[in-house]
N, CA, C and O atoms as a DFTB+ gen file, in Angstrom:
656 C
 N C O
     1  1       0.875      -1.198      -0.376
     2  2      -0.216      -0.126      -0.553
     3  2       1.197       1.464       0.298
     4  3       2.244       1.542       0.942
     5  1      -0.008       2.479      -0.458
     6  2       1.130       3.686      -0.336
     7  2       1.591       3.896       1.292
     8  3       2.660       4.493       1.419
     9  1       1.120       3.604       2.169
    10  2       1.857       4.495       3.492
    11  2       2.749       3.469       3.828
    12  3       3.927       3.728       4.075
    13  1       2.224       2.135       3.868
    14  2       3.679       1.111       4.252
    15  2       5.044       1.409       2.832
    16  3       6.219       1.073       2.683
    17  1       4.209       2.068       2.175
    18  2       5.583       2.938       1.389
    19  2       6.789       3.492       1.680
    20  3       7.999       3.263       1.683
    21  1       5.558       4.727       2.044
    22  2       6.447       6.121       2.051
    23  2       6.975       5.952       3.882
    24  3       7.845       6.726       4.280
    25  1       6.212       4.635       5.123
    26  2       6.710       4.516       6.092
    27  2       8.315       3.804       5.828
    28  3       9.319       3.985       6.517
    29  1       8.190       3.081       4.788
    30  2       9.706       2.472       4.664
    31  2      10.314       3.629       3.885
    32  3      11.527       3.581       4.089
    33  1      10.068       4.468       3.226
    34  2      10.602       5.572       2.329
    35  2      11.276       7.228       3.881
    36  3      11.938       8.197       4.253
    37  1      10.720       6.639       3.961
    38  2      11.089       6.875       6.071
    39  2      11.952       6.939       6.528
    40  3      12.827       7.804       6.490
    41  1      11.872       6.076       7.024
    42  2      12.083       5.024       7.707
    43  2      14.427       4.704       6.954
    44  3      15.531       4.372       7.384
    45  1      13.690       5.167       5.628
    46  2      15.592       4.767       5.180
    47  2      16.026       5.918       5.335
    48  3      17.250       5.906       5.205
    49  1      15.590       7.023       5.572
    50  2      15.634       8.351       4.770
    51  2      16.538       9.116       7.094
    52  3      17.169      10.122       7.419
    53  1      16.183       8.284       7.649
    54  2      16.238       8.354       9.121
    55  2      17.566       7.385       9.176
    56  3      18.419       7.983       9.831
    57  1      17.967       6.337       8.809
    58  2      18.771       4.891       8.270
    59  2      19.737       6.386       8.340
    60  3      19.671       7.391       7.631
    61  1      20.949       5.939       9.905
    62  2      21.847       6.984       9.789
    63  2      23.034       6.345       8.293
    64  3      23.052       5.180       7.896
    65  1      23.713       7.251       7.849
    66  2      24.584       7.376       6.724
    67  2      25.872       6.674       6.809
    68  3      26.817       7.196       7.400
    69  1      25.981       5.289       6.141
    70  2      27.517       4.965       6.804
    71  2      29.173       5.897       7.042
    72  3      29.811       6.245       6.048
    73  1      29.337       5.994       7.508
    74  2      30.612       7.396       8.616
    75  2      31.933       6.544       6.644
    76  3      32.303       5.431       6.268
    77  1      32.082       8.096       6.091
    78  2      32.981       8.766       5.422
    79  2      33.603      10.112       5.698
    80  3      33.180      11.047       6.378
    81  1      34.612       9.990       5.063
    82  2      35.543      11.497       5.371
    83  2      35.999      11.811       4.085
    84  3      36.867      11.085       3.601
    85  1      35.500      12.917       3.341
    86  2      36.623      13.344       2.374
    87  2      37.274      14.705       2.427
    88  3      37.030      15.627       3.204
    89  1      38.095      14.649       1.507
    90  2      38.618      16.254       1.182
    91  2      39.696      16.374       0.407
    92  3      40.746      15.766       0.614
    93  1      39.472      17.273      -0.658
    94  2      39.611      18.221      -1.491
    95  2      40.916      19.097      -1.642
    96  3      41.070      20.279      -1.331
    97  1      41.853      18.172      -2.223
    98  2      43.223      19.475      -2.179
    99  2      43.217      19.764      -3.749
   100  3      42.491      19.493      -4.706
   101  1      44.383      20.444      -3.521
   102  2      44.546      20.723      -5.163
   103  2      44.547      20.412      -6.068
   104  3      44.040      20.860      -7.096
   105  1      45.598      18.886      -5.683
   106  2      46.620      18.598      -6.584
   107  2      45.836      16.693      -6.267
   108  3      45.853      15.800      -7.114
   109  1      45.520      16.630      -5.507
   110  2      44.305      15.235      -4.914
   111  2      42.988      15.082      -4.344
   112  3      42.310      16.107      -4.288
   113  1      42.569      14.177      -3.980
   114  2      40.885      13.441      -3.062
   115  2      41.785      13.065      -2.733
   116  3      42.870      12.846      -3.270
   117  1      41.297      12.924      -1.541
   118  2      41.167      12.087      -0.151
   119  2      40.251      11.575       0.050
   120  3      39.335      12.366       0.277
   121  1      39.915      10.321       0.103
   122  2      38.581       9.538       0.749
   123  2      38.139       8.772       1.312
   124  3      38.789       7.824       0.870
   125  1      36.920       7.996       2.614
   126  2      37.476       7.329       3.400
   127  2      36.206       6.834       3.921
   128  3      35.469       7.640       4.489
   129  1      35.816       5.484       3.790
   130  2      34.666       4.685       3.477
   131  2      34.696       3.700       3.340
   132  3      35.407       3.274       2.430
   133  1      33.969       2.816       4.134
   134  2      33.753       1.588       4.429
   135  2      35.184       0.563       5.202
   136  3      34.999      -0.644       5.354
   137  1      36.460       1.169       5.605
   138  2      37.381       0.647       5.405
   139  2      38.402       0.596       4.770
   140  3      39.329      -0.107       5.174
   141  1      38.505       1.362       3.553
   142  2      39.089       1.639       2.667
   143  2      39.669       3.168       2.584
   144  3      38.884       4.105       2.436
   145  1      41.251       3.398       2.699
   146  2      41.226       5.463       2.199
   147  2      42.297       4.681       1.213
   148  3      43.265       3.920       1.222
   149  1      41.308       5.516       0.260
   150  2      41.198       6.097      -1.082
   151  2      42.283       7.755      -1.518
   152  3      42.041       8.949      -1.348
   153  1      43.390       7.068      -2.072
   154  2      43.722       9.003      -2.164
   155  2      43.978       8.724      -3.918
   156  3      44.871       8.032      -4.408
   157  1      42.908       9.486      -4.648
   158  2      42.946       9.845      -6.142
   159  2      43.468      11.467      -6.694
   160  3      43.113      12.567      -6.271
   161  1      44.373      11.139      -7.720
   162  2      45.077      12.844      -8.627
   163  2      44.306      12.275     -10.134
   164  3      43.245      11.795     -10.531
   165  1      45.725      12.729     -10.654
   166  2      44.936      12.698     -12.089
   167  2      45.557      11.823     -12.549
   168  3      44.955      11.367     -13.521
   169  1      46.402      11.367     -12.377
   170  2      47.040       9.867     -12.867
   171  2      46.362       8.969     -12.503
   172  3      45.531       8.446     -13.245
   173  1      46.662       8.437     -10.757
   174  2      46.444       7.295      -9.631
   175  2      45.408       6.974      -8.836
   176  3      44.624       7.880      -8.553
   177  1      45.193       5.719      -8.341
   178  2      44.152       6.052      -6.929
   179  2      45.060       5.058      -6.993
   180  3      45.336       4.433      -8.018
   181  1      45.883       4.775      -5.130
   182  2      46.414       4.403      -4.024
   183  2      44.540       4.369      -2.547
   184  3      43.813       5.108      -1.884
   185  1      44.803       2.811      -2.942
   186  2      43.928       1.813      -2.480
   187  2      44.528       1.104      -0.990
   188  3      45.194       0.072      -0.911
   189  1      43.984       2.173       0.379
   190  2      44.782       0.835       1.031
   191  2      43.516       0.780       2.595
   192  3      42.539       1.519       2.718
   193  1      43.957      -0.304       3.579
   194  2      42.374      -0.156       4.550
   195  2      43.572      -0.145       5.092
   196  3      44.708      -0.620       5.096
   197  1      42.137       1.300       5.966
   198  2      42.014       1.297       7.271
   199  2      41.330       1.866       8.468
   200  3      41.476       3.088       8.492
   201  1      40.909       1.589       9.074
   202  2      40.115       1.237       9.975
   203  2      40.117       2.582      11.164
   204  3      40.913       3.045      11.980
   205  1      38.335       2.942      10.568
   206  2      37.513       4.605      11.416
   207  2      38.239       4.744      13.210
   208  3      38.369       5.706      13.967
   209  1      38.542       3.429      13.322
   210  2      39.535       3.941      15.214
   211  2      41.048       4.494      15.177
   212  3      41.844       4.442      16.115
   213  1      41.328       5.150      13.624
   214  2      42.826       5.443      13.784
   215  2      43.198       6.729      13.091
   216  3      43.672       7.204      12.059
   217  1      42.557       7.086      14.611
   218  2      42.368       8.781      15.088
   219  2      43.707       9.316      14.850
   220  3      43.603       9.461      16.068
   221  1      44.621       9.666      14.586
   222  2      45.976       9.986      14.627
   223  2      45.501      10.049      13.348
   224  3      44.697      10.930      13.044
   225  1      45.979       9.043      12.361
   226  2      45.356       9.605      10.703
   227  2      44.191      10.181      10.507
   228  3      43.901      11.057       9.692
   229  1      43.581       9.688      11.235
   230  2      42.288      10.225      10.769
   231  2      41.944      11.788      10.859
   232  3      41.142      12.364      10.124
   233  1      42.626      12.320      11.800
   234  2      43.189      13.432      11.891
   235  2      43.682      14.119      11.017
   236  3      42.972      14.818      10.294
   237  1      45.600      14.040      10.843
   238  2      46.454      13.767       9.294
   239  2      45.974      14.712       8.326
   240  3      46.110      15.858       7.895
   241  1      44.782      12.677       8.107
   242  2      44.763      12.860       6.738
   243  2      43.146      13.978       5.887
   244  3      42.860      14.223       4.715
   245  1      42.802      14.176       6.583
   246  2      41.708      15.137       7.184
   247  2      42.017      16.505       7.483
   248  3      41.517      17.472       6.909
   249  1      42.675      16.536       8.201
   250  2      43.178      17.605       8.438
   251  2      41.823      18.486       9.640
   252  3      41.328      19.612       9.596
   253  1      41.639      17.403      10.528
   254  2      40.385      17.604      12.376
   255  2      41.268      17.714      12.715
   256  3      42.403      17.935      12.292
   257  1      40.349      17.410      14.364
   258  2      40.423      17.610      15.873
   259  2      39.665      16.667      15.496
   260  3      38.795      16.791      14.634
   261  1      39.877      15.840      15.987
   262  2      38.791      14.098      16.171
   263  2      38.665      14.425      17.905
   264  3      37.762      13.713      18.345
   265  1      39.141      15.075      18.749
   266  2      38.979      15.375      20.028
   267  2      37.900      15.569      20.997
   268  3      37.288      16.584      21.329
   269  1      37.773      13.739      21.556
   270  2      36.108      14.103      22.404
   271  2      35.119      14.183      21.049
   272  3      34.175      14.973      21.041
   273  1      35.327      13.536      20.200
   274  2      34.468      12.424      19.068
   275  2      34.683      11.263      19.135
   276  3      35.809      10.788      19.283
   277  1      33.286      10.397      19.004
   278  2      33.304       9.142      18.934
   279  2      33.705       8.762      17.967
   280  3      32.854       9.102      17.145
   281  1      34.834       8.015      17.230
   282  2      34.924       7.697      16.696
   283  2      34.085       6.423      16.124
   284  3      33.452       5.813      16.986
   285  1      33.954       5.743      14.252
   286  2      33.386       4.178      14.508
   287  2      33.481       3.227      13.899
   288  3      33.528       3.148      12.671
   289  1      33.523       2.369      14.674
   290  2      33.646       1.119      15.027
   291  2      33.838       0.916      13.559
   292  3      33.222      -0.149      13.517
   293  1      34.271       1.137      12.128
   294  2      34.537      -0.041      10.868
   295  2      35.589       0.017      10.801
   296  3      36.325       0.989      10.625
   297  1      35.998      -2.043      11.063
   298  2      37.033      -2.233      10.538
   299  2      37.748      -1.792       9.629
   300  3      36.993      -1.099       8.947
   301  1      39.264      -1.756       8.976
   302  2      39.598      -1.702       8.432
   303  2      39.357      -3.541       7.483
   304  3      39.294      -4.747       7.722
   305  1      39.302      -2.476       6.284
   306  2      38.545      -3.700       4.995
   307  2      40.025      -4.256       4.253
   308  3      41.077      -3.732       3.886
   309  1      39.531      -5.404       4.270
   310  2      40.168      -6.747       3.913
   311  2      40.911      -6.724       2.064
   312  3      40.684      -7.437       1.086
   313  1      41.613      -5.825       2.236
   314  2      41.797      -6.026       0.663
   315  2      43.200      -5.087       0.662
   316  3      43.085      -4.018       1.261
   317  1      44.324      -5.332       0.141
   318  2      45.167      -5.641      -0.493
   319  2      45.899      -4.055      -0.787
   320  3      45.327      -3.392      -1.652
   321  1      47.147      -3.409      -0.104
   322  2      47.003      -1.625      -0.617
   323  2      47.719      -2.104      -2.212
   324  3      48.625      -2.907      -2.432
   325  1      46.856      -1.204      -3.235
   326  2      47.021      -1.284      -4.055
   327  2      46.793       0.591      -4.967
   328  3      45.891       1.428      -4.943
   329  1      48.598       0.485      -5.878
   330  2      48.841       2.067      -6.185
   331  2      48.846       1.598      -7.843
   332  3      49.684       0.901      -8.417
   333  1      47.267       2.409      -8.549
   334  2      47.057       1.729      -9.402
   335  2      47.982       3.326     -10.212
   336  3      48.510       4.194      -9.517
   337  1      47.957       3.351     -11.991
   338  2      48.349       4.441     -12.567
   339  2      47.638       4.583     -14.054
   340  3      47.944       3.652     -14.800
   341  1      47.162       5.107     -14.362
   342  2      46.183       5.599     -15.566
   343  2      46.717       5.726     -16.364
   344  3      47.528       6.622     -16.130
   345  1      46.874       5.167     -17.828
   346  2      47.120       6.525     -19.186
   347  2      46.654       5.611     -20.904
   348  3      46.976       4.488     -21.295
   349  1      46.058       6.367     -21.371
   350  2      45.829       6.829     -22.291
   351  2      47.038       6.368     -24.081
   352  3      47.584       7.217     -24.784
   353  1      47.065       5.412     -24.216
   354  2      48.421       6.057     -25.845
   355  2      46.971       5.680     -27.237
   356  3      45.868       5.141     -27.328
   357  1      47.848       6.312     -27.949
   358  2      46.961       6.241     -29.460
   359  2      48.319       4.589     -29.788
   360  3      49.165       4.540     -30.681
   361  1      48.051       3.566     -28.774
   362  2      48.455       2.548     -30.603
   363  2      48.063       1.337     -29.325
   364  3      48.100       1.299     -28.095
   365  1      47.610       0.251     -30.659
   366  2      46.616      -0.622     -30.324
   367  2      47.788      -1.313     -29.089
   368  3      49.018      -1.280     -29.117
   369  1      47.020      -1.814     -28.231
   370  2      46.420      -2.933     -27.551
   371  2      47.691      -4.612     -27.527
   372  3      47.759      -5.615     -26.816
   373  1      48.410      -4.127     -28.629
   374  2      49.321      -5.385     -28.912
   375  2      50.478      -4.257     -28.339
   376  3      51.350      -4.395     -27.482
   377  1      50.240      -3.512     -28.877
   378  2      51.946      -2.632     -29.459
   379  2      52.658      -3.167     -27.489
   380  3      53.587      -3.711     -26.893
   381  1      51.060      -2.327     -27.275
   382  2      50.955      -2.343     -25.699
   383  2      51.858      -3.453     -24.506
   384  3      52.512      -3.517     -23.465
   385  1      51.293      -4.148     -25.584
   386  2      52.249      -5.548     -24.819
   387  2      53.375      -5.645     -24.791
   388  3      54.121      -5.645     -23.812
   389  1      53.705      -5.776     -26.324
   390  2      54.909      -5.574     -26.452
   391  2      55.976      -4.657     -26.111
   392  3      57.097      -5.138     -25.945
   393  1      55.688      -2.595     -25.896
   394  2      56.458      -2.327     -25.162
   395  2      56.242      -2.598     -23.826
   396  3      57.335      -2.321     -23.332
   397  1      55.471      -2.991     -22.863
   398  2      55.586      -2.937     -21.850
   399  2      56.582      -4.899     -21.159
   400  3      57.221      -5.318     -20.194
   401  1      56.032      -5.399     -22.521
   402  2      57.334      -6.892     -21.449
   403  2      58.631      -6.246     -21.962
   404  3      59.562      -6.515     -21.203
   405  1      59.074      -5.305     -23.241
   406  2      60.492      -4.422     -23.088
   407  2      60.461      -3.664     -21.933
   408  3      61.602      -3.464     -21.517
   409  1      60.080      -3.445     -21.636
   410  2      59.775      -2.191     -20.201
   411  2      60.238      -2.986     -19.048
   412  3      59.710      -3.953     -18.500
   413  1      62.316      -1.816     -18.583
   414  2      62.549      -2.688     -17.475
   415  2      61.256      -2.856     -16.003
   416  3      60.091      -2.463     -15.945
   417  1      62.188      -3.670     -14.887
   418  2      60.930      -3.117     -14.568
   419  2      61.963      -3.225     -12.510
   420  3      62.033      -4.059     -11.606
   421  1      62.504      -1.827     -12.775
   422  2      63.387      -2.314     -11.584
   423  2      63.490      -2.664      -9.764
   424  3      63.159      -1.798      -8.954
   425  1      63.887      -3.753      -9.419
   426  2      63.544      -4.032      -8.138
   427  2      62.706      -2.480      -6.430
   428  3      63.265      -1.531      -5.880
   429  1      61.550      -2.959      -6.303
   430  2      61.393      -2.272      -5.363
   431  2      60.921      -2.339      -3.714
   432  3      59.720      -2.542      -3.535
   433  1      61.657      -2.204      -2.676
   434  2      61.111      -3.189      -0.983
   435  2      60.404      -2.581      -0.776
   436  3      60.455      -2.150       0.376
   437  1      58.561      -1.778      -2.156
   438  2      57.592      -1.018      -1.536
   439  2      56.380      -2.153      -2.216
   440  3      55.297      -2.641      -1.894
   441  1      57.291      -2.191      -3.282
   442  2      56.107      -3.123      -4.613
   443  2      56.586      -4.233      -4.984
   444  3      57.733      -4.656      -5.127
   445  1      55.439      -4.711      -5.139
   446  2      55.945      -6.115      -6.647
   447  2      55.214      -5.389      -7.557
   448  3      54.281      -4.604      -7.730
   449  1      56.588      -6.400      -8.332
   450  2      56.314      -5.859      -9.975
   451  2      54.735      -5.476     -10.832
   452  3      53.896      -6.248     -11.296
   453  1      54.771      -4.108     -10.800
   454  2      53.322      -3.743     -11.489
   455  2      52.772      -5.064     -12.479
   456  3      53.514      -5.790     -13.142
   457  1      51.477      -5.153     -12.400
   458  2      50.362      -5.334     -13.366
   459  2      49.980      -4.634     -14.221
   460  3      49.593      -3.492     -13.978
   461  1      50.003      -5.414     -16.061
   462  2      48.663      -3.719     -16.870
   463  2      47.691      -4.962     -17.417
   464  3      47.939      -5.993     -18.041
   465  1      46.418      -4.349     -16.868
   466  2      45.802      -4.367     -17.333
   467  2      45.774      -3.316     -18.789
   468  3      46.414      -2.267     -18.723
   469  1      44.777      -3.752     -20.478
   470  2      45.465      -3.069     -22.137
   471  2      44.193      -3.316     -22.217
   472  3      43.719      -4.425     -22.462
   473  1      43.132      -1.591     -21.876
   474  2      41.951      -2.591     -22.736
   475  2      41.675      -1.504     -24.199
   476  3      41.402      -0.304     -24.158
   477  1      41.867      -2.461     -25.560
   478  2      41.050      -0.651     -26.625
   479  2      40.208      -0.322     -26.352
   480  3      39.252      -0.838     -25.773
   481  1      40.562       1.368     -27.019
   482  2      39.992       2.013     -26.905
   483  2      39.644       3.040     -28.242
   484  3      40.431       3.478     -29.082
   485  1      38.300       3.234     -28.127
   486  2      38.313       4.492     -30.101
   487  2      39.910       4.907     -29.911
   488  3      40.483       5.142     -28.847
   489  1      40.316       4.922     -30.901
   490  2      41.744       5.180     -31.021
   491  2      43.495       5.226     -30.978
   492  3      44.480       5.767     -31.480
   493  1      43.010       4.136     -29.890
   494  2      43.850       3.687     -29.473
   495  2      44.142       2.481     -27.603
   496  3      43.024       2.077     -27.283
   497  1      44.654       2.241     -27.116
   498  2      44.557       2.060     -25.951
   499  2      44.855       2.405     -24.581
   500  3      46.024       2.762     -24.433
   501  1      43.919       2.407     -23.197
   502  2      43.767       2.454     -22.729
   503  2      44.807       1.867     -21.241
   504  3      44.648       0.679     -21.520
   505  1      45.686       1.816     -19.965
   506  2      46.119       0.958     -19.414
   507  2      46.072       1.675     -18.090
   508  3      46.198       2.836     -17.703
   509  1      45.799       0.307     -17.476
   510  2      45.768       0.639     -15.654
   511  2      46.879      -0.134     -15.526
   512  3      46.906      -1.194     -16.151
   513  1      48.172       0.303     -14.570
   514  2      48.695      -0.633     -14.245
   515  2      48.968      -0.185     -12.668
   516  3      49.099       0.817     -11.965
   517  1      48.962      -1.195     -12.630
   518  2      48.740      -1.862     -10.590
   519  2      49.828      -2.737      -9.794
   520  3      50.181      -3.905      -9.628
   521  1      50.069      -1.690      -9.490
   522  2      51.244      -2.771      -8.084
   523  2      51.012      -2.691      -6.891
   524  3      50.715      -1.677      -6.260
   525  1      51.180      -4.152      -6.373
   526  2      50.748      -3.904      -4.847
   527  2      52.132      -4.025      -4.054
   528  3      53.114      -4.567      -4.560
   529  1      52.128      -3.551      -2.949
   530  2      52.471      -3.297      -1.751
   531  2      53.166      -3.546      -0.851
   532  3      53.134      -2.643      -0.016
   533  1      54.265      -4.933      -0.407
   534  2      54.735      -5.686      -0.172
   535  2      53.681      -5.954       1.197
   536  3      52.767      -6.759       1.373
   537  1      54.377      -4.693       2.206
   538  2      53.987      -4.557       2.987
   539  2      52.527      -3.894       3.583
   540  3      51.870      -3.448       2.642
   541  1      51.903      -3.730       4.801
   542  2      51.428      -3.040       5.041
   543  2      51.639      -1.852       5.353
   544  3      52.676      -1.454       5.884
   545  1      50.339      -0.925       4.951
   546  2      50.690       0.806       4.440
   547  2      50.328       1.087       5.774
   548  3      49.308       0.561       6.220
   549  1      51.074       1.908       6.547
   550  2      51.067       3.390       7.398
   551  2      49.689       3.068       7.639
   552  3      49.121       2.084       7.164
   553  1      49.156       3.944       8.408
   554  2      47.227       3.962       8.790
   555  2      47.538       5.389       7.826
   556  3      47.127       5.265       6.672
   557  1      48.153       6.617       8.116
   558  2      48.023       7.419       6.841
   559  2      48.628       7.777       6.127
   560  3      48.665       8.929       5.697
   561  1      49.260       6.876       5.819
   562  2      49.548       6.137       4.622
   563  2      51.029       6.518       4.369
   564  3      51.861       7.011       5.131
   565  1      51.112       6.115       2.976
   566  2      53.665       5.700       2.787
   567  2      53.384       7.337       2.451
   568  3      53.232       7.160       1.243
   569  1      53.232       8.555       2.586
   570  2      53.731       9.862       2.644
   571  2      54.025      10.262       1.232
   572  3      54.523       9.611       0.313
   573  1      53.558      11.596       1.291
   574  2      53.098      12.108      -0.324
   575  2      54.130      12.339      -1.444
   576  3      54.018      12.510      -2.658
   577  1      55.264      12.276      -0.527
   578  2      56.629      11.861      -1.560
   579  2      57.252      10.576      -1.607
   580  3      58.438      10.512      -1.932
   581  1      56.554       9.462      -1.302
   582  2      57.124       8.163      -1.195
   583  2      55.904       7.527      -2.944
   584  3      56.227       6.896      -3.951
   585  1      54.112       8.319      -2.341
   586  2      53.228       7.964      -3.875
   587  2      53.781       8.588      -4.110
   588  3      54.746       8.293      -3.404
   589  1      54.119       9.592      -4.756
   590  2      53.853      10.964      -5.982
   591  2      55.424       9.588      -7.227
   592  3      55.345       9.145      -8.373
   593  1      56.432       9.463      -6.243
   594  2      57.965       8.099      -6.613
   595  2      57.423       7.600      -6.976
   596  3      57.588       7.495      -8.192
   597  1      56.136       6.714      -6.300
   598  2      56.148       5.549      -7.198
   599  2      54.967       5.864      -7.886
   600  3      54.481       4.892      -8.463
   601  1      54.483       6.698      -7.980
   602  2      53.616       7.156      -9.542
   603  2      54.321       7.126     -10.540
   604  3      54.322       6.556     -11.631
   605  1      55.120       8.060      -9.822
   606  2      56.439       8.207     -11.071
   607  2      56.549       7.243     -12.185
   608  3      56.311       7.274     -13.393
   609  1      56.949       6.471     -11.433
   610  2      57.911       5.102     -11.522
   611  2      56.885       4.292     -12.098
   612  3      57.422       3.237     -12.436
   613  1      55.852       4.278     -12.331
   614  2      54.607       2.824     -12.176
   615  2      54.501       4.292     -13.890
   616  3      55.108       3.820     -14.851
   617  1      54.026       5.392     -14.130
   618  2      53.559       5.452     -15.187
   619  2      54.904       6.072     -16.819
   620  3      54.628       6.202     -18.011
   621  1      56.278       6.299     -16.080
   622  2      57.396       6.453     -16.994
   623  2      57.244       5.680     -18.031
   624  3      57.013       6.153     -19.144
   625  1      57.355       4.368     -17.801
   626  2      56.740       3.153     -19.153
   627  2      55.340       3.326     -19.376
   628  3      54.516       2.464     -19.070
   629  1      55.195       3.880     -19.641
   630  2      53.663       3.951     -19.758
   631  2      53.932       5.633     -20.595
   632  3      53.416       5.472     -21.700
   633  1      54.315       6.628     -20.550
   634  2      54.260       7.005     -20.922
   635  2      55.823       8.002     -21.916
   636  3      56.071       9.140     -22.316
   637  1      56.677       6.193     -21.875
   638  2      57.639       5.698     -23.023
   639  2      56.885       5.137     -23.953
   640  3      57.357       4.966     -25.077
   641  1      55.733       4.799     -23.682
   642  2      54.611       4.122     -24.786
   643  2      53.805       5.081     -25.815
   644  3      53.010       4.810     -26.715
   645  1      54.361       6.401     -25.294
   646  2      53.230       7.158     -26.606
   647  2      53.922       8.006     -26.887
   648  3      53.424       9.082     -27.217
   649  1      55.466       7.816     -26.857
   650  2      56.164       9.031     -27.139
   651  2      57.017       7.771     -28.482
   652  3      57.502       8.162     -29.543
   653  1      56.996       6.905     -28.209
   654  2      57.112       5.466     -29.494
   655  2      56.869       5.529     -30.499
   656  3      56.984       4.542     -31.226
């Protein structure tokens, strides 16, 4: 009936929203929800598990003072921390596969060798290159300089493909 439907809509509207935090900076966006911290910029996405009880990390990442605030009991998500860079090149997927196969892969103590997902798009290929962290990421993240350095290293081979 219409009354039952209206009651369910009102009940859903009153239900507490899942906790989240978002911070928009000049060069990146930080978002936390469901036990996952996400840092996005024009080239990349970093995702790692972060519990809602990590007060110092949440204060630091989101420039908040959470003193006296009861934090949500959201557990860290059961995900592997990963960094993915994206790029589109005017080459068919076969050439992209060959170019990435020839690319040197310097060893890293931080991340496993990257994996690439290549998708044909009009005029070329879209590439997502992902590197999994070898150890847990600190609650406040790997640090902005470390994140940017990893993005640079993952993106260099992709940028070289477009220049070929």
